[in-house]
Amino acid sequence: METAFVWARRSTCSRLHVGCVIHREGRILVQGYNGAPAGLEHCDHSCTCAELEKGASNHIPWRENKEHYLACASQKPCLRAVHAEQNAISFAARWGVGLEGAELFCTNQPCLACAQTIINAGIVRVIYAEPYRLRDGHELLEEAGIEVGQFVDFAQPS
């Protein structure tokens, strides 16, 4: 899991940094991080509102400030970035790396679209560190018979 956090640092999306490592029998096959498609301008979700000027972090959770969350571009979902899981699986496909029977470690719980891709890639186990507000991806993975769970024994590096 720590390696997934290292790859998350390479993320080119300013909203959220996500890393993913796919391995088989303890050997890393591929890794990925979220960001704009190759060769395109990076995602920019910079907050320029008064909340940031007061010293707030760039990402304010929904429960702490609903009005800010609804109004500020830094809080809206990124529609430009390719997710870390999708980048890793795409890289494997591009270079002929088979993922059948592999395990995926990700810093964040997969969304529904990533879960669909994970299922079709033949991955058999998914472990994530941070939960996602929607559980549809998690539930779809379980429905497909893929072992999925949160890595609760891991403290995120600072």
Short mmCIF file of N, CA and C in Angstrom, two decimals:
data_model
loop_
_atom_site.label_atom_id
_atom_site.label_comp_id
_atom_site.label_asym_id
_atom_site.label_seq_id
_atom_site.Cartn_x
_atom_site.Cartn_y
_atom_site.Cartn_z
N MET A 1 0.83 -1.20 0.00
CA MET A 1 0.00 0.00 0.00
C MET A 1 0.87 1.26 0.00
N GLU A 2 1.97 1.18 0.71
CA GLU A 2 2.85 2.35 0.76
C GLU A 2 3.33 2.74 -0.64
N THR A 3 3.56 1.77 -1.50
CA THR A 3 3.98 2.06 -2.87
C THR A 3 2.88 2.79 -3.63
N ALA A 4 1.63 2.46 -3.38
CA ALA A 4 0.52 3.18 -4.01
C ALA A 4 0.52 4.65 -3.60
N PHE A 5 0.83 4.92 -2.33
CA PHE A 5 0.90 6.31 -1.88
C PHE A 5 2.08 7.05 -2.53
N VAL A 6 3.16 6.34 -2.78
CA VAL A 6 4.29 6.96 -3.49
C VAL A 6 3.86 7.36 -4.90
N TRP A 7 3.16 6.48 -5.59
CA TRP A 7 2.70 6.79 -6.94
C TRP A 7 1.64 7.90 -6.94
N ALA A 8 0.86 7.99 -5.89
CA ALA A 8 -0.15 9.06 -5.79
C ALA A 8 0.51 10.43 -5.83
N ARG A 9 1.72 10.54 -5.33
CA ARG A 9 2.44 11.82 -5.34
C ARG A 9 2.73 12.31 -6.76
N ARG A 10 2.69 11.43 -7.73
CA ARG A 10 2.94 11.81 -9.13
C ARG A 10 1.69 12.34 -9.83
N SER A 11 0.57 12.28 -9.15
CA SER A 11 -0.70 12.72 -9.74
C SER A 11 -0.60 14.13 -10.30
N THR A 12 -1.22 14.33 -11.45
CA THR A 12 -1.22 15.66 -12.08
C THR A 12 -2.56 16.36 -11.93
N CYS A 13 -3.46 15.81 -11.13
CA CYS A 13 -4.74 16.44 -10.84
C CYS A 13 -4.63 17.16 -9.51
N SER A 14 -4.92 18.45 -9.50
CA SER A 14 -4.75 19.22 -8.26
C SER A 14 -5.84 18.94 -7.23
N ARG A 15 -6.91 18.29 -7.61
CA ARG A 15 -8.02 18.06 -6.68
C ARG A 15 -7.78 16.89 -5.73
N LEU A 16 -7.29 15.78 -6.26
CA LEU A 16 -7.10 14.58 -5.46
C LEU A 16 -5.94 13.78 -6.05
N HIS A 17 -5.08 13.28 -5.19
CA HIS A 17 -3.93 12.48 -5.62
C HIS A 17 -4.19 11.02 -5.28
N VAL A 18 -4.29 10.19 -6.31
CA VAL A 18 -4.60 8.77 -6.14
C VAL A 18 -3.52 7.94 -6.82
N GLY A 19 -3.09 6.89 -6.13
CA GLY A 19 -2.10 5.98 -6.68
C GLY A 19 -2.61 4.56 -6.64
N CYS A 20 -2.10 3.73 -7.55
CA CYS A 20 -2.56 2.34 -7.68
C CYS A 20 -1.38 1.46 -8.05
N VAL A 21 -1.32 0.29 -7.45
CA VAL A 21 -0.30 -0.71 -7.78
C VAL A 21 -1.02 -2.03 -7.99
N ILE A 22 -0.69 -2.70 -9.09
CA ILE A 22 -1.26 -4.02 -9.37
C ILE A 22 -0.11 -5.03 -9.35
N HIS A 23 -0.29 -6.09 -8.56
CA HIS A 23 0.78 -7.07 -8.42
C HIS A 23 0.23 -8.50 -8.48
N ARG A 24 1.13 -9.39 -8.72
CA ARG A 24 0.82 -10.82 -8.66
C ARG A 24 1.95 -11.49 -7.90
N GLU A 25 1.59 -12.28 -6.89
CA GLU A 25 2.55 -13.02 -6.07
C GLU A 25 3.67 -12.12 -5.54
N GLY A 26 3.30 -10.91 -5.10
CA GLY A 26 4.25 -10.00 -4.49
C GLY A 26 5.12 -9.21 -5.44
N ARG A 27 4.94 -9.40 -6.75
CA ARG A 27 5.73 -8.68 -7.74
C ARG A 27 4.85 -7.65 -8.44
N ILE A 28 5.30 -6.40 -8.45
CA ILE A 28 4.52 -5.35 -9.10
C ILE A 28 4.53 -5.56 -10.61
N LEU A 29 3.33 -5.56 -11.18
CA LEU A 29 3.18 -5.70 -12.63
C LEU A 29 3.08 -4.32 -13.29
N VAL A 30 2.23 -3.46 -12.74
CA VAL A 30 2.03 -2.10 -13.25
C VAL A 30 1.60 -1.20 -12.09
N GLN A 31 1.73 0.08 -12.31
CA GLN A 31 1.27 1.07 -11.35
C GLN A 31 0.69 2.23 -12.12
N GLY A 32 -0.09 3.05 -11.43
CA GLY A 32 -0.69 4.21 -12.09
C GLY A 32 -1.05 5.28 -11.09
N TYR A 33 -1.34 6.44 -11.61
CA TYR A 33 -1.80 7.56 -10.80
C TYR A 33 -2.79 8.35 -11.63
N ASN A 34 -3.59 9.18 -10.98
CA ASN A 34 -4.62 9.91 -11.72
C ASN A 34 -4.05 11.20 -12.31
N GLY A 35 -4.61 11.58 -13.44
CA GLY A 35 -4.20 12.81 -14.10
C GLY A 35 -4.77 12.88 -15.50
N ALA A 36 -4.55 14.02 -16.13
CA ALA A 36 -5.05 14.25 -17.49
C ALA A 36 -4.47 13.20 -18.44
N PRO A 37 -5.19 12.89 -19.52
CA PRO A 37 -4.65 11.95 -20.51
C PRO A 37 -3.29 12.42 -21.03
N ALA A 38 -2.46 11.46 -21.41
CA ALA A 38 -1.09 11.74 -21.85
C ALA A 38 -1.05 12.86 -22.89
N GLY A 39 -0.16 13.81 -22.65
CA GLY A 39 0.07 14.89 -23.60
C GLY A 39 -0.89 16.06 -23.47
N LEU A 40 -1.88 15.96 -22.58
CA LEU A 40 -2.85 17.04 -22.42
C LEU A 40 -2.54 17.85 -21.17
N GLU A 41 -3.07 19.06 -21.14
CA GLU A 41 -2.84 19.96 -20.02
C GLU A 41 -3.36 19.34 -18.72
N HIS A 42 -2.61 19.55 -17.64
CA HIS A 42 -2.99 18.99 -16.34
C HIS A 42 -4.27 19.62 -15.81
N CYS A 43 -4.91 18.91 -14.91
CA CYS A 43 -6.13 19.38 -14.25
C CYS A 43 -5.78 20.49 -13.26
N ASP A 44 -6.62 21.51 -13.19
CA ASP A 44 -6.38 22.59 -12.24
C ASP A 44 -7.69 22.91 -11.52
N HIS A 45 -7.72 22.59 -10.26
CA HIS A 45 -8.91 22.84 -9.44
C HIS A 45 -8.58 23.81 -8.32
N SER A 46 -7.75 24.78 -8.63
CA SER A 46 -7.32 25.74 -7.62
C SER A 46 -8.50 26.51 -7.06
N CYS A 47 -8.47 26.69 -5.78
CA CYS A 47 -9.51 27.46 -5.10
C CYS A 47 -9.02 28.90 -4.93
N THR A 48 -9.82 29.84 -5.37
CA THR A 48 -9.46 31.25 -5.23
C THR A 48 -10.49 31.99 -4.39
N CYS A 49 -11.34 31.26 -3.72
CA CYS A 49 -12.40 31.89 -2.94
C CYS A 49 -11.90 32.35 -1.57
N ALA A 50 -12.74 33.02 -0.85
CA ALA A 50 -12.40 33.59 0.45
C ALA A 50 -12.01 32.52 1.46
N GLU A 51 -12.59 31.31 1.38
CA GLU A 51 -12.27 30.25 2.34
C GLU A 51 -10.78 29.91 2.29
N LEU A 52 -10.21 29.85 1.09
CA LEU A 52 -8.79 29.52 0.96
C LEU A 52 -7.95 30.66 1.51
N GLU A 53 -8.37 31.89 1.26
CA GLU A 53 -7.62 33.05 1.76
C GLU A 53 -7.57 33.07 3.28
N LYS A 54 -8.55 32.47 3.95
CA LYS A 54 -8.57 32.40 5.41
C LYS A 54 -7.66 31.29 5.94
N GLY A 55 -7.02 30.56 5.04
CA GLY A 55 -6.10 29.51 5.46
C GLY A 55 -6.68 28.11 5.42
N ALA A 56 -7.84 27.93 4.82
CA ALA A 56 -8.44 26.60 4.71
C ALA A 56 -7.63 25.76 3.73
N SER A 57 -7.73 24.45 3.85
CA SER A 57 -7.04 23.58 2.90
C SER A 57 -7.73 23.67 1.54
N ASN A 58 -7.06 23.16 0.51
CA ASN A 58 -7.62 23.22 -0.84
C ASN A 58 -8.82 22.29 -1.01
N HIS A 59 -8.98 21.31 -0.12
CA HIS A 59 -10.12 20.40 -0.22
C HIS A 59 -10.88 20.42 1.10
N ILE A 60 -12.06 20.98 1.08
CA ILE A 60 -12.88 21.10 2.28
C ILE A 60 -13.99 20.06 2.21
N PRO A 61 -14.04 19.14 3.18
CA PRO A 61 -15.08 18.10 3.15
C PRO A 61 -16.49 18.67 3.13
N TRP A 62 -17.37 17.96 2.48
CA TRP A 62 -18.78 18.34 2.31
C TRP A 62 -19.41 18.73 3.64
N ARG A 63 -19.22 17.91 4.65
CA ARG A 63 -19.90 18.14 5.94
C ARG A 63 -19.45 19.43 6.63
N GLU A 64 -18.24 19.90 6.33
CA GLU A 64 -17.72 21.09 7.01
C GLU A 64 -18.23 22.40 6.42
N ASN A 65 -18.51 22.43 5.14
CA ASN A 65 -18.94 23.68 4.53
C ASN A 65 -19.68 23.39 3.23
N LYS A 66 -20.96 23.10 3.33
CA LYS A 66 -21.77 22.71 2.18
C LYS A 66 -21.82 23.81 1.11
N GLU A 67 -21.94 25.07 1.51
CA GLU A 67 -22.02 26.18 0.54
C GLU A 67 -20.74 26.29 -0.27
N HIS A 68 -19.60 26.19 0.43
CA HIS A 68 -18.31 26.26 -0.27
C HIS A 68 -18.17 25.09 -1.24
N TYR A 69 -18.55 23.91 -0.79
CA TYR A 69 -18.44 22.71 -1.62
C TYR A 69 -19.23 22.87 -2.92
N LEU A 70 -20.42 23.44 -2.84
CA LEU A 70 -21.27 23.59 -4.01
C LEU A 70 -20.79 24.69 -4.94
N ALA A 71 -20.12 25.69 -4.41
CA ALA A 71 -19.74 26.86 -5.21
C ALA A 71 -18.33 26.80 -5.79
N CYS A 72 -17.43 26.14 -5.14
CA CYS A 72 -16.01 26.25 -5.50
C CYS A 72 -15.57 25.16 -6.48
N ALA A 73 -14.83 25.57 -7.50
CA ALA A 73 -14.33 24.64 -8.51
C ALA A 73 -13.40 23.59 -7.92
N SER A 74 -12.70 23.92 -6.84
CA SER A 74 -11.75 22.97 -6.24
C SER A 74 -12.47 21.78 -5.62
N GLN A 75 -13.75 21.90 -5.35
CA GLN A 75 -14.49 20.84 -4.67
C GLN A 75 -15.28 19.96 -5.63
N LYS A 76 -15.44 20.39 -6.87
CA LYS A 76 -16.26 19.64 -7.83
C LYS A 76 -15.46 18.47 -8.40
N PRO A 77 -16.13 17.37 -8.72
CA PRO A 77 -15.43 16.22 -9.28
C PRO A 77 -14.66 16.59 -10.55
N CYS A 78 -13.51 15.98 -10.72
CA CYS A 78 -12.70 16.22 -11.91
C CYS A 78 -13.19 15.31 -13.03
N LEU A 79 -13.53 15.91 -14.15
CA LEU A 79 -14.00 15.14 -15.30
C LEU A 79 -12.90 14.95 -16.34
N ARG A 80 -11.72 15.52 -16.10
CA ARG A 80 -10.61 15.45 -17.05
C ARG A 80 -9.65 14.31 -16.74
N ALA A 81 -9.41 14.05 -15.47
CA ALA A 81 -8.39 13.08 -15.07
C ALA A 81 -8.82 11.64 -15.36
N VAL A 82 -7.86 10.87 -15.82
CA VAL A 82 -8.03 9.43 -15.94
C VAL A 82 -7.68 8.87 -14.55
N HIS A 83 -8.51 8.00 -14.02
CA HIS A 83 -8.29 7.48 -12.68
C HIS A 83 -7.06 6.58 -12.63
N ALA A 84 -6.46 6.48 -11.46
CA ALA A 84 -5.24 5.70 -11.28
C ALA A 84 -5.41 4.25 -11.71
N GLU A 85 -6.54 3.64 -11.35
CA GLU A 85 -6.79 2.25 -11.71
C GLU A 85 -6.88 2.10 -13.23
N GLN A 86 -7.56 3.05 -13.88
CA GLN A 86 -7.70 3.01 -15.34
C GLN A 86 -6.35 3.21 -16.02
N ASN A 87 -5.52 4.10 -15.48
CA ASN A 87 -4.19 4.32 -16.05
C ASN A 87 -3.33 3.07 -15.94
N ALA A 88 -3.37 2.41 -14.79
CA ALA A 88 -2.57 1.19 -14.60
C ALA A 88 -3.03 0.08 -15.54
N ILE A 89 -4.33 -0.13 -15.62
CA ILE A 89 -4.87 -1.18 -16.49
C ILE A 89 -4.62 -0.86 -17.96
N SER A 90 -4.73 0.40 -18.35
CA SER A 90 -4.45 0.81 -19.73
C SER A 90 -2.99 0.57 -20.08
N PHE A 91 -2.09 0.89 -19.16
CA PHE A 91 -0.66 0.65 -19.39
C PHE A 91 -0.40 -0.83 -19.59
N ALA A 92 -1.02 -1.66 -18.75
CA ALA A 92 -0.85 -3.11 -18.89
C ALA A 92 -1.33 -3.58 -20.26
N ALA A 93 -2.48 -3.09 -20.69
CA ALA A 93 -3.01 -3.49 -22.00
C ALA A 93 -2.10 -3.02 -23.13
N ARG A 94 -1.60 -1.81 -23.01
CA ARG A 94 -0.73 -1.24 -24.07
C ARG A 94 0.56 -2.04 -24.24
N TRP A 95 1.10 -2.55 -23.14
CA TRP A 95 2.39 -3.25 -23.19
C TRP A 95 2.26 -4.77 -23.03
N GLY A 96 1.05 -5.29 -23.10
CA GLY A 96 0.86 -6.74 -23.09
C GLY A 96 1.10 -7.41 -21.74
N VAL A 97 0.82 -6.71 -20.66
CA VAL A 97 0.98 -7.28 -19.33
C VAL A 97 -0.36 -7.86 -18.88
N GLY A 98 -0.42 -9.16 -18.73
CA GLY A 98 -1.66 -9.81 -18.31
C GLY A 98 -1.94 -9.57 -16.84
N LEU A 99 -3.19 -9.25 -16.52
CA LEU A 99 -3.57 -8.97 -15.14
C LEU A 99 -4.47 -10.04 -14.52
N GLU A 100 -4.74 -11.10 -15.26
CA GLU A 100 -5.58 -12.19 -14.77
C GLU A 100 -5.02 -12.72 -13.46
N GLY A 101 -5.85 -12.73 -12.41
CA GLY A 101 -5.44 -13.27 -11.12
C GLY A 101 -4.62 -12.31 -10.26
N ALA A 102 -4.46 -11.08 -10.70
CA ALA A 102 -3.65 -10.11 -9.95
C ALA A 102 -4.46 -9.44 -8.85
N GLU A 103 -3.74 -8.73 -7.97
CA GLU A 103 -4.35 -7.97 -6.89
C GLU A 103 -4.04 -6.49 -7.09
N LEU A 104 -4.98 -5.64 -6.70
CA LEU A 104 -4.85 -4.20 -6.88
C LEU A 104 -4.87 -3.50 -5.53
N PHE A 105 -3.88 -2.67 -5.29
CA PHE A 105 -3.84 -1.83 -4.09
C PHE A 105 -4.00 -0.39 -4.55
N CYS A 106 -4.93 0.34 -3.94
CA CYS A 106 -5.20 1.71 -4.36
C CYS A 106 -5.36 2.60 -3.14
N THR A 107 -4.92 3.84 -3.25
CA THR A 107 -5.04 4.76 -2.13
C THR A 107 -6.49 5.12 -1.85
N ASN A 108 -7.36 5.02 -2.85
CA ASN A 108 -8.77 5.36 -2.69
C ASN A 108 -9.65 4.26 -3.23
N GLN A 109 -10.82 4.12 -2.65
CA GLN A 109 -11.78 3.10 -3.08
C GLN A 109 -12.17 3.34 -4.53
N PRO A 110 -12.18 2.30 -5.36
CA PRO A 110 -12.55 2.47 -6.76
C PRO A 110 -14.00 2.94 -6.96
N CYS A 111 -14.19 3.81 -7.93
CA CYS A 111 -15.53 4.25 -8.31
C CYS A 111 -16.19 3.15 -9.16
N LEU A 112 -17.40 3.38 -9.58
CA LEU A 112 -18.13 2.39 -10.37
C LEU A 112 -17.43 2.08 -11.69
N ALA A 113 -17.01 3.12 -12.41
CA ALA A 113 -16.35 2.91 -13.71
C ALA A 113 -15.04 2.13 -13.55
N CYS A 114 -14.27 2.44 -12.50
CA CYS A 114 -13.04 1.70 -12.27
C CYS A 114 -13.33 0.26 -11.87
N ALA A 115 -14.37 0.05 -11.07
CA ALA A 115 -14.76 -1.31 -10.69
C ALA A 115 -15.09 -2.14 -11.93
N GLN A 116 -15.81 -1.56 -12.87
CA GLN A 116 -16.15 -2.27 -14.11
C GLN A 116 -14.89 -2.67 -14.86
N THR A 117 -13.92 -1.77 -14.94
CA THR A 117 -12.66 -2.04 -15.64
C THR A 117 -11.86 -3.10 -14.90
N ILE A 118 -11.83 -3.03 -13.58
CA ILE A 118 -11.12 -4.02 -12.76
C ILE A 118 -11.70 -5.41 -12.99
N ILE A 119 -13.00 -5.52 -13.01
CA ILE A 119 -13.66 -6.81 -13.23
C ILE A 119 -13.25 -7.38 -14.59
N ASN A 120 -13.32 -6.56 -15.62
CA ASN A 120 -13.00 -7.03 -16.97
C ASN A 120 -11.52 -7.33 -17.17
N ALA A 121 -10.65 -6.78 -16.32
CA ALA A 121 -9.21 -7.04 -16.41
C ALA A 121 -8.84 -8.38 -15.77
N GLY A 122 -9.75 -8.98 -15.02
CA GLY A 122 -9.47 -10.27 -14.39
C GLY A 122 -8.79 -10.16 -13.04
N ILE A 123 -8.81 -8.99 -12.43
CA ILE A 123 -8.21 -8.79 -11.11
C ILE A 123 -9.10 -9.47 -10.07
N VAL A 124 -8.48 -10.14 -9.08
CA VAL A 124 -9.25 -10.96 -8.15
C VAL A 124 -9.37 -10.37 -6.74
N ARG A 125 -8.58 -9.35 -6.44
CA ARG A 125 -8.62 -8.76 -5.09
C ARG A 125 -8.31 -7.28 -5.17
N VAL A 126 -9.07 -6.48 -4.43
CA VAL A 126 -8.88 -5.03 -4.40
C VAL A 126 -8.82 -4.57 -2.95
N ILE A 127 -7.74 -3.87 -2.61
CA ILE A 127 -7.57 -3.31 -1.28
C ILE A 127 -7.36 -1.81 -1.44
N TYR A 128 -8.08 -1.00 -0.67
CA TYR A 128 -7.95 0.45 -0.76
C TYR A 128 -7.75 1.03 0.63
N ALA A 129 -7.17 2.24 0.69
CA ALA A 129 -6.91 2.88 1.98
C ALA A 129 -8.05 3.81 2.39
N GLU A 130 -8.49 4.68 1.49
CA GLU A 130 -9.50 5.68 1.82
C GLU A 130 -10.84 5.31 1.18
N PRO A 131 -11.93 5.35 1.93
CA PRO A 131 -13.24 5.06 1.35
C PRO A 131 -13.73 6.19 0.44
N TYR A 132 -14.65 5.86 -0.44
CA TYR A 132 -15.27 6.83 -1.34
C TYR A 132 -16.70 7.04 -0.85
N ARG A 133 -17.24 8.24 -1.06
CA ARG A 133 -18.58 8.55 -0.54
C ARG A 133 -19.66 7.67 -1.16
N LEU A 134 -19.45 7.16 -2.36
CA LEU A 134 -20.40 6.24 -2.99
C LEU A 134 -19.86 4.82 -2.87
N ARG A 135 -20.73 3.87 -2.61
CA ARG A 135 -20.30 2.49 -2.43
C ARG A 135 -20.59 1.60 -3.64
N ASP A 136 -21.08 2.19 -4.73
CA ASP A 136 -21.49 1.37 -5.87
C ASP A 136 -20.33 0.59 -6.49
N GLY A 137 -19.14 1.16 -6.54
CA GLY A 137 -17.98 0.43 -7.06
C GLY A 137 -17.62 -0.75 -6.19
N HIS A 138 -17.60 -0.53 -4.89
CA HIS A 138 -17.31 -1.58 -3.92
C HIS A 138 -18.33 -2.72 -4.05
N GLU A 139 -19.59 -2.34 -4.11
CA GLU A 139 -20.66 -3.34 -4.20
C GLU A 139 -20.59 -4.14 -5.50
N LEU A 140 -20.25 -3.48 -6.62
CA LEU A 140 -20.15 -4.19 -7.89
C LEU A 140 -18.99 -5.19 -7.85
N LEU A 141 -17.88 -4.80 -7.26
CA LEU A 141 -16.75 -5.72 -7.13
C LEU A 141 -17.15 -6.96 -6.32
N GLU A 142 -17.86 -6.74 -5.22
CA GLU A 142 -18.33 -7.87 -4.40
C GLU A 142 -19.29 -8.75 -5.19
N GLU A 143 -20.19 -8.13 -5.93
CA GLU A 143 -21.16 -8.89 -6.74
C GLU A 143 -20.45 -9.77 -7.77
N ALA A 144 -19.31 -9.29 -8.27
CA ALA A 144 -18.54 -10.04 -9.26
C ALA A 144 -17.66 -11.11 -8.63
N GLY A 145 -17.70 -11.22 -7.29
CA GLY A 145 -16.91 -12.25 -6.62
C GLY A 145 -15.48 -11.84 -6.36
N ILE A 146 -15.19 -10.55 -6.45
CA ILE A 146 -13.85 -10.05 -6.20
C ILE A 146 -13.74 -9.68 -4.73
N GLU A 147 -12.70 -10.17 -4.07
CA GLU A 147 -12.46 -9.82 -2.68
C GLU A 147 -12.09 -8.33 -2.63
N VAL A 148 -12.78 -7.57 -1.81
CA VAL A 148 -12.54 -6.12 -1.74
C VAL A 148 -12.64 -5.66 -0.29
N GLY A 149 -11.74 -4.77 0.10
CA GLY A 149 -11.80 -4.28 1.46
C GLY A 149 -10.88 -3.11 1.69
N GLN A 150 -11.07 -2.48 2.84
CA GLN A 150 -10.26 -1.33 3.22
C GLN A 150 -9.06 -1.80 4.02
N PHE A 151 -7.92 -1.21 3.75
CA PHE A 151 -6.67 -1.53 4.42
C PHE A 151 -6.60 -0.66 5.67
N VAL A 152 -7.26 -1.09 6.73
CA VAL A 152 -7.40 -0.27 7.94
C VAL A 152 -6.18 -0.28 8.85
N ASP A 153 -5.29 -1.20 8.64
CA ASP A 153 -4.11 -1.28 9.49
C ASP A 153 -2.96 -0.41 9.00
N PHE A 154 -3.23 0.42 8.02
CA PHE A 154 -2.17 1.21 7.41
C PHE A 154 -2.32 2.67 7.78
N ALA A 155 -1.27 3.28 8.27
CA ALA A 155 -1.26 4.72 8.56
C ALA A 155 -0.67 5.44 7.35
N GLN A 156 -1.41 6.37 6.78
CA GLN A 156 -0.95 7.09 5.59
C GLN A 156 0.32 7.87 5.92
N PRO A 157 1.35 7.76 5.06
CA PRO A 157 2.59 8.50 5.31
C PRO A 157 2.36 10.00 5.21
N SER A 158 3.14 10.75 5.96
CA SER A 158 2.99 12.21 5.92
C SER A 158 3.89 12.84 4.88
#
